[in-house]
Coordinates of C-alpha atoms and ligand atoms in Angstrom, one line a residue:
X1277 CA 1.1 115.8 -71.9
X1278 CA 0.8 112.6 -74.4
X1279 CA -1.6 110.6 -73.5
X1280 CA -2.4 112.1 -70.4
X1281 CA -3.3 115.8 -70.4
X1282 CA -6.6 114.3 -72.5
X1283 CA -10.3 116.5 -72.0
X1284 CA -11.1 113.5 -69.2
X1285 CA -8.0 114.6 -67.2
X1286 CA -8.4 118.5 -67.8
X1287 CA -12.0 118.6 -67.0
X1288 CA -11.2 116.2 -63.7
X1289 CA -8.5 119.1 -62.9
X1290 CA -10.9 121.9 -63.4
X1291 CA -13.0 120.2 -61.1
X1292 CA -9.9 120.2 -58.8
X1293 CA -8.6 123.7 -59.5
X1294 CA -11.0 126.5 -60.9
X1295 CA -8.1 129.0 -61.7
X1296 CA -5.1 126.7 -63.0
X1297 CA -4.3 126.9 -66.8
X1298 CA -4.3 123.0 -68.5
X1299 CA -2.7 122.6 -71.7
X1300 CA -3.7 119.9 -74.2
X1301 CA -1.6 116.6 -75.2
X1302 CA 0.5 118.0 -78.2
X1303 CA -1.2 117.5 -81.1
X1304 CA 0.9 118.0 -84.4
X1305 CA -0.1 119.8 -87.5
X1306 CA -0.8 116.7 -89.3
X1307 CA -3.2 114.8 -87.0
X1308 CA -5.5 117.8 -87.4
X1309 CA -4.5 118.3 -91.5
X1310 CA -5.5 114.6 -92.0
X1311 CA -7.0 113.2 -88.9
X1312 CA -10.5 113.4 -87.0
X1313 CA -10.2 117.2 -85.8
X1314 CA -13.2 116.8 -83.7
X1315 CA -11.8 114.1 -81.9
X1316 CA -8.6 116.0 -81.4
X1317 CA -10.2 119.2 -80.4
X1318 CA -13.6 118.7 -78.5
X1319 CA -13.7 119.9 -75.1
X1320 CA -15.8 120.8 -72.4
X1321 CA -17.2 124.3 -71.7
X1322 CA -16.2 123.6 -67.8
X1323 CA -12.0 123.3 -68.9
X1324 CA -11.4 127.0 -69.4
X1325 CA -8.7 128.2 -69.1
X1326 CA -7.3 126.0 -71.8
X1327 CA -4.4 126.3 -74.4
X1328 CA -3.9 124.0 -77.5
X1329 CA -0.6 122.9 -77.9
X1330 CA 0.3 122.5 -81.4
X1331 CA 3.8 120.4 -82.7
X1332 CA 5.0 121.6 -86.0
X1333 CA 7.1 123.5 -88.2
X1334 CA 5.6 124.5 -91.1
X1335 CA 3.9 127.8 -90.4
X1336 CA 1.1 128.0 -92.9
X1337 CA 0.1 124.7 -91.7
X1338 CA 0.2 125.7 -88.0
X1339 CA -1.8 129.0 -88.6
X1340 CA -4.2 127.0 -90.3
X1341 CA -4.9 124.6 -87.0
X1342 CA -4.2 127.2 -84.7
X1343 CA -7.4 128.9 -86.8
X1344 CA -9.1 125.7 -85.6
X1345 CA -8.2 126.0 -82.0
X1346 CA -10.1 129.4 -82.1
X1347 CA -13.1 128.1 -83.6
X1348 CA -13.3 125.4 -81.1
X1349 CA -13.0 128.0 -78.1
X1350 CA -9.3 127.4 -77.3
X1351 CA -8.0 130.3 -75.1
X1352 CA -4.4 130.2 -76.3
X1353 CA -2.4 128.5 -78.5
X1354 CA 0.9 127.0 -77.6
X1355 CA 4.0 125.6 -79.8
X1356 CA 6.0 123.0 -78.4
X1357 CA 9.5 123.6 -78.8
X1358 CA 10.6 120.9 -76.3
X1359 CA 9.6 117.9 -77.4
X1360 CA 13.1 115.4 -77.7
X1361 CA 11.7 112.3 -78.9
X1362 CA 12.9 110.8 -82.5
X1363 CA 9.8 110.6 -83.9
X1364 CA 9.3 114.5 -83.4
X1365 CA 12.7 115.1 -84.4
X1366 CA 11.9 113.2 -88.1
X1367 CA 8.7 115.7 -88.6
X1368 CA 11.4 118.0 -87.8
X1369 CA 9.5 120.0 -85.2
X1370 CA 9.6 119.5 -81.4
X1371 CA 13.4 120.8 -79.6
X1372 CA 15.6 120.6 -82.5
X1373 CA 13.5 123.9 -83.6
X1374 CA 15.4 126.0 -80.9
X1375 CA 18.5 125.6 -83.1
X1376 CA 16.0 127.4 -85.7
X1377 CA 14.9 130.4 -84.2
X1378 CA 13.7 132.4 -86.8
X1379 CA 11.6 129.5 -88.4
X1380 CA 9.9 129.2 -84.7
X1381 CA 9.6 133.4 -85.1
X1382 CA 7.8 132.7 -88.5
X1383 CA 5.7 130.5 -87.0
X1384 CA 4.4 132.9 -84.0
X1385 CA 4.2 135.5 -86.4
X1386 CA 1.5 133.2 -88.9
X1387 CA -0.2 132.2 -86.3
X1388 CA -0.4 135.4 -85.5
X1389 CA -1.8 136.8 -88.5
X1390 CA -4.9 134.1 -88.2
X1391 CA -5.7 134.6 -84.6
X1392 CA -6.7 136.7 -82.1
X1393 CA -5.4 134.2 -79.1
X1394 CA -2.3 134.9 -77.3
X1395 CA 0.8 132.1 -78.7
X1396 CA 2.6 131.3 -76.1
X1397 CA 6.0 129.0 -77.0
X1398 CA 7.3 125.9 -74.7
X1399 CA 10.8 125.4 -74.5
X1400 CA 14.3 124.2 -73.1
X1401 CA 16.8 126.5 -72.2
X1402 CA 19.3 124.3 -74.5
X1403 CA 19.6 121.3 -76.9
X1404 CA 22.5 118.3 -76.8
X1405 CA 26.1 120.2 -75.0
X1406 CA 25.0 123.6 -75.5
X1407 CA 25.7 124.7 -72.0
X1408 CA 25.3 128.6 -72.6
X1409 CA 23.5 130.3 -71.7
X1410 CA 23.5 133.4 -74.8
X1411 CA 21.6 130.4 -76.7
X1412 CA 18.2 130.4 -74.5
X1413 CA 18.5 134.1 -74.7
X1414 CA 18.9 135.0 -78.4
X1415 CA 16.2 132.1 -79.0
X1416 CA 13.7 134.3 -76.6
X1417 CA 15.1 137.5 -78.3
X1418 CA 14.3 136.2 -81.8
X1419 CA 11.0 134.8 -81.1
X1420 CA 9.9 137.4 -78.9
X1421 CA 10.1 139.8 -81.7
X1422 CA 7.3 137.7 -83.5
X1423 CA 4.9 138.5 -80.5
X1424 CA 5.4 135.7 -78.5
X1425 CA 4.9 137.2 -74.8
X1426 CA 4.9 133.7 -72.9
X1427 CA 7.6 131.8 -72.4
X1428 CA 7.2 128.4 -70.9
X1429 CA 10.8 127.2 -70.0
X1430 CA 11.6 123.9 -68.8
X1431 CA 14.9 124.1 -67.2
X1432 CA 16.9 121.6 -68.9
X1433 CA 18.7 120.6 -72.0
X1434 CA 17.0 118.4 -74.3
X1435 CA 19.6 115.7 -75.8
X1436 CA 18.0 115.1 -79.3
X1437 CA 20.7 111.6 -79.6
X1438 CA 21.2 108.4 -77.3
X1439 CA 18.5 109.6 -74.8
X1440 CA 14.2 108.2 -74.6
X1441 CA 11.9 111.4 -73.8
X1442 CA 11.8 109.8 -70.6
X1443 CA 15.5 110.1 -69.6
X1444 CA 15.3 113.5 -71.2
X1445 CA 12.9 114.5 -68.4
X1446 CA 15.3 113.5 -65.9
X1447 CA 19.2 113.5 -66.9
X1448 CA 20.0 116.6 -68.0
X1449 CA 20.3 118.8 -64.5
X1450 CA 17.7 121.2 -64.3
X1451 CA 19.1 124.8 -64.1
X1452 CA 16.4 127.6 -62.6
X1453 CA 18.8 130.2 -62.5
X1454 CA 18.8 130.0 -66.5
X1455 CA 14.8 130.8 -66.5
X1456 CA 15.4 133.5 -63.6
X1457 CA 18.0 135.4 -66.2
X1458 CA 15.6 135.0 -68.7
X1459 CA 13.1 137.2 -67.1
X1460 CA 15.5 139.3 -65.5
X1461 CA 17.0 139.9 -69.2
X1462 CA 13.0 140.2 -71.1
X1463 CA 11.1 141.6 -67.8
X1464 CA 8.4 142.6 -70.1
X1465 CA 8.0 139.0 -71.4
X1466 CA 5.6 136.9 -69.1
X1467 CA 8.2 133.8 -67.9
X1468 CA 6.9 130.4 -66.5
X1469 CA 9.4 128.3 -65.0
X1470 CA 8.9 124.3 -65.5
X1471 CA 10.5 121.2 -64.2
X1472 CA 10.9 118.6 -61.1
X1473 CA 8.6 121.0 -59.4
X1474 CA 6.7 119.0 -56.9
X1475 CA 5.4 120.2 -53.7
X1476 CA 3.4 123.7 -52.9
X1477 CA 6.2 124.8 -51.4
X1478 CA 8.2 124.6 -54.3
X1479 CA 5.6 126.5 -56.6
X1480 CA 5.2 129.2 -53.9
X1481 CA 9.8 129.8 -53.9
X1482 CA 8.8 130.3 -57.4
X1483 CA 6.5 132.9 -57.2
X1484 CA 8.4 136.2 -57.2
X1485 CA 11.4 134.8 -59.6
X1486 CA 9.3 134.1 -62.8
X1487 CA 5.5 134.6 -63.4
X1488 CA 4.2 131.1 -63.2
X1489 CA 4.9 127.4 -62.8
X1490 CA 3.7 124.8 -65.0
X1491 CA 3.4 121.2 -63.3
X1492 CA 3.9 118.0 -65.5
X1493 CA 3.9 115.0 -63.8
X1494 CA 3.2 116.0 -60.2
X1495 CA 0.0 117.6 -61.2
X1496 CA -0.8 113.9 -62.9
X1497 CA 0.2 111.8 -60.0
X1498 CA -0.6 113.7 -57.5
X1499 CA -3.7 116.3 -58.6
X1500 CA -4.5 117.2 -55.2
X1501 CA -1.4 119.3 -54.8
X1502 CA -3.4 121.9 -57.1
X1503 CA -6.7 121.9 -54.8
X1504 CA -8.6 124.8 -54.1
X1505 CA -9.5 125.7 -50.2
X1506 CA -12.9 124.3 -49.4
X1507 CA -13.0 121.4 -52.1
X1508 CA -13.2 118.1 -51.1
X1509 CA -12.0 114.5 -53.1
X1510 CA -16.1 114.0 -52.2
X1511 CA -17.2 116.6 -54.7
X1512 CA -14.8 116.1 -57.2
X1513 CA -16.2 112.3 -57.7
X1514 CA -19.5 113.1 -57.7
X1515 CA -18.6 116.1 -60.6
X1516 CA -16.9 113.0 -62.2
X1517 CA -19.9 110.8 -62.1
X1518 CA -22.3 113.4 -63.1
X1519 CA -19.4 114.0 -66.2
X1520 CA -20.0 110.4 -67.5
X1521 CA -23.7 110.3 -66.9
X1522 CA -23.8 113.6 -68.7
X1523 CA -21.6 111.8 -71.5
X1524 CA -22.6 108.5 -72.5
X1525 CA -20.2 108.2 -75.3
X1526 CA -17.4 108.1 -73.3
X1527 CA -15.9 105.4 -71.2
X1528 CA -15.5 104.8 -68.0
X1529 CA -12.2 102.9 -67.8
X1530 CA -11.2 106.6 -70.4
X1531 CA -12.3 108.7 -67.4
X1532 CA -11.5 106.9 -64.4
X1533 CA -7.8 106.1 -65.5
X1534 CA -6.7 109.9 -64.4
X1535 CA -8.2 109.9 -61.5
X1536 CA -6.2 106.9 -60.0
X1537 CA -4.0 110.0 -58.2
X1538 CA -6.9 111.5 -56.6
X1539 CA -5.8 110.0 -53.4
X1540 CA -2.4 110.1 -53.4
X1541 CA -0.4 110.6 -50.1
X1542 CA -3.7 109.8 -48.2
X1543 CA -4.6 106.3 -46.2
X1544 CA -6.3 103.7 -48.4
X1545 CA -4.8 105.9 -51.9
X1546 CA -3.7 102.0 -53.0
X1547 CA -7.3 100.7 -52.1
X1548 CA -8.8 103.6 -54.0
X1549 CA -6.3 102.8 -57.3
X1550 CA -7.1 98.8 -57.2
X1551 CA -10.8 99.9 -57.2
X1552 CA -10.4 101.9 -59.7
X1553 CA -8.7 99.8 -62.0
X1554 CA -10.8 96.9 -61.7
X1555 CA -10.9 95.7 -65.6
X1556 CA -14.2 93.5 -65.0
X1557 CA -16.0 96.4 -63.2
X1558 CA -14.6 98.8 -65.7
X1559 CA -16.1 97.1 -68.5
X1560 CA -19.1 97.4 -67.0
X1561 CA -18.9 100.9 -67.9
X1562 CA -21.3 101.9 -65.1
X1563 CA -19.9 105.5 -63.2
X1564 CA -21.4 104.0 -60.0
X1565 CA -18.0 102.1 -59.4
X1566 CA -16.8 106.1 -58.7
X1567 CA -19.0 106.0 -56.2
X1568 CA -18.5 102.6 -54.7
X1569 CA -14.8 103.7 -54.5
X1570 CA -15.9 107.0 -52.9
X1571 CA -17.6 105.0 -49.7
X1572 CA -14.6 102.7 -49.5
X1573 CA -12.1 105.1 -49.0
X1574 CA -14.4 107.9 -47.6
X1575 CA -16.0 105.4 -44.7
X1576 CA -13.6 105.1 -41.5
X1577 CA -13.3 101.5 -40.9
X1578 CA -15.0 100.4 -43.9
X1579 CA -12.4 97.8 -45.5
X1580 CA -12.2 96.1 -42.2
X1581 CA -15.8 95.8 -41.4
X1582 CA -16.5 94.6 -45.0
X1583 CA -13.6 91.9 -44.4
X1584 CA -15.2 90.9 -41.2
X1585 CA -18.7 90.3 -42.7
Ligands
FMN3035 C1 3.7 111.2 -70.2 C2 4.3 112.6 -70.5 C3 3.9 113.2 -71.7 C4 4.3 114.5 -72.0 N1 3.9 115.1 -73.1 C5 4.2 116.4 -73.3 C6 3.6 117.1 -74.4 O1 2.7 116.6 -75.1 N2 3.9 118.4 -74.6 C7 4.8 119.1 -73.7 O2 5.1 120.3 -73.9 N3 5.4 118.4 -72.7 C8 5.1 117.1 -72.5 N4 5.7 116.5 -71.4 C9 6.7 117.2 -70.6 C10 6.0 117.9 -69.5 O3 5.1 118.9 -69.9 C11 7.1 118.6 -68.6 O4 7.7 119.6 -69.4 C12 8.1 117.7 -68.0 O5 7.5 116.5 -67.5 C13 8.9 118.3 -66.9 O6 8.0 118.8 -65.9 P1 7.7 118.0 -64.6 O7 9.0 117.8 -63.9 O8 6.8 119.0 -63.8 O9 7.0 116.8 -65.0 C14 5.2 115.2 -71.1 C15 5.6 114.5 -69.9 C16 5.2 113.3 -69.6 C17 5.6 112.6 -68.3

């Protein structure tokens, strides 16, 4: 996720999850074609499982960063084909490519000739009115044929016109039953259903119908849905700390900004967030403020006693 799904946040959700799969922000063909790559690819030995997520449309151009992705250790690489947002739609990559299904097949199919990572493709089951569903199937169909065996499907319609990425995450009504087809119609094809899916209950009602869930913003807001048994918010700060000790270069106010969730749900979660986002402490840049945050929230009575003091 832009802006968020950064190799601060993944390596803070590894430390949360061992076995779930994090995806990188998008990063489009050109960033890496004329940007820093480095500072687009780097990532931590510890995130694994992780998948690139590449935006573009221009398949010699993708095979040549998805050839990057596999130098740098990247485990699979992804193609979004649901980003709505105007500027995406200009580079002409993004949703409006599931009206193109054979360029998205051409694209699997480079990629394919350069690596030796699974390409997975993210998608929507529909673009603008296009209520059928024959069109999320013969997209499938087409790219399947490419070798694409993962399809990551969030359950809406992206309108490309009149609505901001945000509204495009939550107007168009999300419709499971289209993703449950899907893998009823291509049960050899690994589906992963995606969207408004918030609670563990939720992801276990999934479990049987498709082949996996992918979490957006629940798994940012509130990471602790994802924990393992036996790990505590304890250990996952002091992993954090040890991170930015280990890591001089980076920032604090960088790494501590996706961890504001870590208590979310749980007494003194605000406490922990003002803490956390204290911009003269921040600047300070030392990781110690993790820990000072820790024994706040951690310590029963320990707000009130320092109050009282
Ligand atoms: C801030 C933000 C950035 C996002 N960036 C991306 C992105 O780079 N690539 C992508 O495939 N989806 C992106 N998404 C969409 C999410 O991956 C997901 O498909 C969407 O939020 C619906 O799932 P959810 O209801 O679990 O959040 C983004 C969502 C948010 C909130």
């Amino acid at each position: 996720m832009m802006d968020w799904s950064d190799r601060h946040y993944r390596y803070f959700m590894r430390q949360i999850s061992a076995q779930a799969r994090l995806y990188t922000e998008m990063i489009t063909t050109g960033a890496l074609v004329h940007g820093d790559v480095d500072r687009h690819l780097a990532f931590s030995e510890e995130e694994h499982p992780v998948a690139l997520q590449l935006g573009g449309s221009e398949p010699d151009e993708l095979a040549r960063c998805a050839k990057l992705g596999r130098q740098y250790g990247y485990d699979e690489i992804n193609l979004n084909i649901g980003c709505p947002s105007e500027r995406v739609q200009r580079g002409a990559f993004g949703a409006c490519l599931m009206a193109e299904p054979r360029l998205v097949a051409s694209c699997v199919s480079r990629i394919l000739d350069e690596v030796d990572l699974p390409v997975t493709v993210k998608h929507r089951i529909g673009i603008d009115n296009v209520a059928d569903y024959g069109f999320v199937r013969d997209f499938v169909g087409t790219v399947c044929e490419a070798g694409a065996r993962t399809f990551i499907v969030h359950a809406r319609n992206a309108v490309l016109k009149g609505l901001s990425p945000k509204e495009n995450r939550e107007i168009p009504p999300l419709k499971y039953a289209y993703v449950y087809r899907l893998k009823q119609d291509f049960p050899k094809l690994e589906m992963v259903i995606n969207g408004g899916i918030t609670t563990r209950a939720q992801i276990d009602a999934q479990i049987g119908k498709v082949d996996g869930v992918m979490l957006g913003r629940a798994a940012y807001h509130d990471p602790w849905l994802l924990a393992d048994a036996g790990k505590t918010r304890a250990d996952v700060v002091q992993r954090m700390v040890s991170y930015c000790r280990e890591h001089p270069e980076f920032t604090l106010r960088g790494v501590a900004r996706h961890m504001l969730g870590l208590y979310h749900g749980a007494p003194k979660a605000r406490l922990w967030r003002r803490m956390l986002s204290d911009s003269e402490k921040l600047k300070r840049n030392d990781p110690g403020l993790l820990l000072e945050g820790l024994e706040v929230v951690e310590t029963p009575g320990y707000v009130e006693v320092a109050l009282s003091t």
